[in-house]
Amino acid sequence: MSEQREMKEASPGYRTVTIFVAGIAVIALVALVTVGVLQNKPLPQKYKYGIVMDAGSSHTALYIYQWPAEKDNNTGRVTQTDSCRVDGPGISSYASNPRGAGESLGDCMLKARQAVPSSRHGETPLYLGATAGMRLLNIENASASDAVFQAVEAALHSSPFSFRGARILSGQEEGAFGWVTVNYLDDRLTQGQETTGALDLGGASTQISFVSARFDGTESPHNLMTFRLYGNDYNLYTHSYLCYGKDQALRKMLALQTASGPTSLSDPCFHPGYIRTRDYSELYASPCVARSKPQASPRNFTLKGTGDFDSCRTAVKKIFDFSKCNFSRCSFNGVFQPELQGSFGAFSAYYFVLDFLNLTDTSAPMETIKDKLREYCATPWADMQRQHPSTKVKYLAEYCFSGTYILTLLTEGYNFTADTFKEITIIRKIKGSDAGWTLGYMLNLTNMIPAEAPDAPPAAPRRLRVHHGAHGPAAGGPSPLHHLHPQQDSVLQPAQDRMS
Ligand SMILES: Nc1ccn([C@@H]2O[C@H](COP(=O)(O)OP(=O)(O)OP(=O)(O)O)[C@@H](O)[C@H]2O)c(=O)n1
Ligand SMILES: [Ca+2]
């Protein structure tokens, strides 16, 4: 009986299998045709992109950022995927040839077109922010600065990206966005953790930014930036010192030594045996020193190095004014600075210089750091050139000054002590992204940091709220940043940076 039953059941079963196999074959055929048709269409892109150009005083750099396309609800991480260094000097050096400023960006724009998938070009925001070089040019010659911006904007408008404007950042923005970048990359903002201060050293200006429990802006309102990020309020102290980037600081030191218009100068901040002819009109061609130009001077002077670290420190110290302070406490030049708090990340020229000098270990005793600099500065120039044949001569000649300047700025200027100096980490990148103001700038302008934590009720607008002034984080109203219409504001007055 069981055998018979098996026979009866086998027959319809066989038919079922045949129908099933035929069905699969049809589905496979349809799938094959579909894939064939779709092959000519672009696959959906996994990432979205944003581009920021950093038009610094010494050079321009382009940064490309990416984030997961499906995570538009501010939870996807933004990372730097590529960068490009523009050949030649910063855009402020093109005052007498503005078109050259636009043309100089060509190679990096081409690189960006290749790095960003073409299907994303049109929606990819592109920003250009200029810092202290353009602040100085704007002071010196506003129409030249306008012309440079026009040329740069024309070049960027002709790119396939969504160009959202070129403008000069205020010193506070430069400092604050550097702080946002560092803390965003370190994942300190989402958790409401203790934040890290940010130290940025450029060629023409320098910034210090940190959260201080003792600072609510009452004493010095223009040093306060308030943020509400992921549901947490921050009172950020920030100050930008125009003319205290390392190139302008060097000018200031040389200006103090050539006030009487000598034909020759022995300078302790250059290596023994270093000798160079310097042009007076070139040295004094900057608003940072123009006022102290000697009344009568020869055309040029001979700069001779003596390589003496201790005398160099004395000479460097003279560019800081410690004589006046109308606040409870000051850094230098009468600028308010609350007591230092927490850890710091120091980047850009802090990194370039201290990395070259093998002095990035801030836990080393201060005396060891000084001894190393003393020995370094005393090394004859001929030996230096022999030991570093591939280093740019301009950089090589200035590392003794730069190292001494950094040490003086941090300890005497900002009041880092032997103890708190250890709290500084010298950084270039965090998790593959460069430390600097550009990422924080883009995160703000593209609304990518929410004011409230993602799981909190949507009480506040999503935008990163940046207030500036003494009103405190709870004060309503749009931030000054929201008033900016980049096209119109391509030349902002550098009202914030103080000339000393
Ligand atoms: N390998 C390098 C690269 C740069 N530099 C120096 O570092 C300074 C520039 O630092 P950077 O952060 O690039 O300044 P900018 O952004 O151009 O200037 P600013 O922020 O003041 O506008 C310049 O003095 C430059 O000569 C250096 O010593 N070694
Ligand atoms: Ca810079």
PDB file of C-alpha atoms and ligand atoms in Angstrom, residues 54 56-59 131-133 174 201-205 246-247 348-349 352-353 394-395 399, ligand 1:
ATOM      1  CA  ASP A  54      41.395  77.676   2.602  1.00  0.00           C
ATOM      2  CA  GLY A  56      45.642  81.403   3.740  1.00  0.00           C
ATOM      3  CA  SER A  57      48.277  84.127   3.776  1.00  0.00           C
ATOM      4  CA  SER A  58      51.060  81.813   2.627  1.00  0.00           C
ATOM      5  CA  HIS A  59      49.167  79.376   0.412  1.00  0.00           C
ATOM      6  CA  THR A 131      42.119  84.509   6.342  1.00  0.00           C
ATOM      7  CA  ALA A 132      44.771  86.950   7.552  1.00  0.00           C
ATOM      8  CA  GLY A 133      46.577  87.574   4.251  1.00  0.00           C
ATOM      9  CA  GLU A 174      38.686  81.212  12.196  1.00  0.00           C
ATOM     10  CA  LEU A 201      49.398  79.303  13.934  1.00  0.00           C
ATOM     11  CA  GLY A 202      49.367  80.681  10.415  1.00  0.00           C
ATOM     12  CA  GLY A 203      51.687  82.928   8.469  1.00  0.00           C
ATOM     13  CA  ALA A 204      49.876  86.183   9.263  1.00  0.00           C
ATOM     14  CA  SER A 205      47.649  85.529  12.290  1.00  0.00           C
ATOM     15  CA  LYS A 246      54.942  83.488  12.161  1.00  0.00           C
ATOM     16  CA  ASP A 247      55.796  85.395   8.953  1.00  0.00           C
ATOM     17  CA  SER A 348      49.177  74.133  11.171  1.00  0.00           C
ATOM     18  CA  ALA A 349      52.525  75.921  11.643  1.00  0.00           C
ATOM     19  CA  PHE A 352      55.214  72.104  10.616  1.00  0.00           C
ATOM     20  CA  VAL A 353      57.836  73.745  12.817  1.00  0.00           C
ATOM     21  CA  LYS A 394      63.217  79.839   3.223  1.00  0.00           C
ATOM     22  CA  TYR A 395      61.762  77.294   5.653  1.00  0.00           C
ATOM     23  CA  TYR A 399      63.043  77.289  11.869  1.00  0.00           C
TER      24      TYR A 399
HETATM   25  N1  LIG B   1      56.416  72.573   5.727  1.00  0.00           N
HETATM   26  C1  LIG B   1      56.135  73.827   6.065  1.00  0.00           C
HETATM   27  C2  LIG B   1      54.961  74.443   5.558  1.00  0.00           C
HETATM   28  C3  LIG B   1      54.697  75.744   5.945  1.00  0.00           C
HETATM   29  N2  LIG B   1      55.555  76.390   6.769  1.00  0.00           N
HETATM   30  C4  LIG B   1      55.285  77.752   7.208  1.00  0.00           C
HETATM   31  O1  LIG B   1      54.120  77.738   7.997  1.00  0.00           O
HETATM   32  C5  LIG B   1      53.459  78.977   7.863  1.00  0.00           C
HETATM   33  C6  LIG B   1      52.126  78.815   7.236  1.00  0.00           C
HETATM   34  O2  LIG B   1      51.297  78.122   7.984  1.00  0.00           O
HETATM   35  P1  LIG B   1      49.813  77.977   7.423  1.00  0.00           P
HETATM   36  O3  LIG B   1      49.062  77.403   8.536  1.00  0.00           O
HETATM   37  O4  LIG B   1      49.780  77.304   6.124  1.00  0.00           O
HETATM   38  O5  LIG B   1      49.438  79.558   7.240  1.00  0.00           O
HETATM   39  P2  LIG B   1      48.365  80.255   6.313  1.00  0.00           P
HETATM   40  O6  LIG B   1      47.099  79.522   6.468  1.00  0.00           O
HETATM   41  O7  LIG B   1      48.868  80.409   4.934  1.00  0.00           O
HETATM   42  O8  LIG B   1      48.294  81.717   6.974  1.00  0.00           O
HETATM   43  P3  LIG B   1      47.103  82.439   7.785  1.00  0.00           P
HETATM   44  O9  LIG B   1      46.367  81.367   8.532  1.00  0.00           O
HETATM   45  O10 LIG B   1      47.791  83.394   8.701  1.00  0.00           O
HETATM   46  O11 LIG B   1      46.272  83.129   6.755  1.00  0.00           O
HETATM   47  C7  LIG B   1      54.232  79.819   6.887  1.00  0.00           C
HETATM   48  O12 LIG B   1      55.055  80.667   7.634  1.00  0.00           O
HETATM   49  C8  LIG B   1      55.022  78.789   6.127  1.00  0.00           C
HETATM   50  O13 LIG B   1      56.207  79.348   5.653  1.00  0.00           O
HETATM   51  C9  LIG B   1      56.685  75.762   7.257  1.00  0.00           C
HETATM   52  O14 LIG B   1      57.437  76.356   8.010  1.00  0.00           O
HETATM   53  N3  LIG B   1      56.961  74.488   6.889  1.00  0.00           N
END
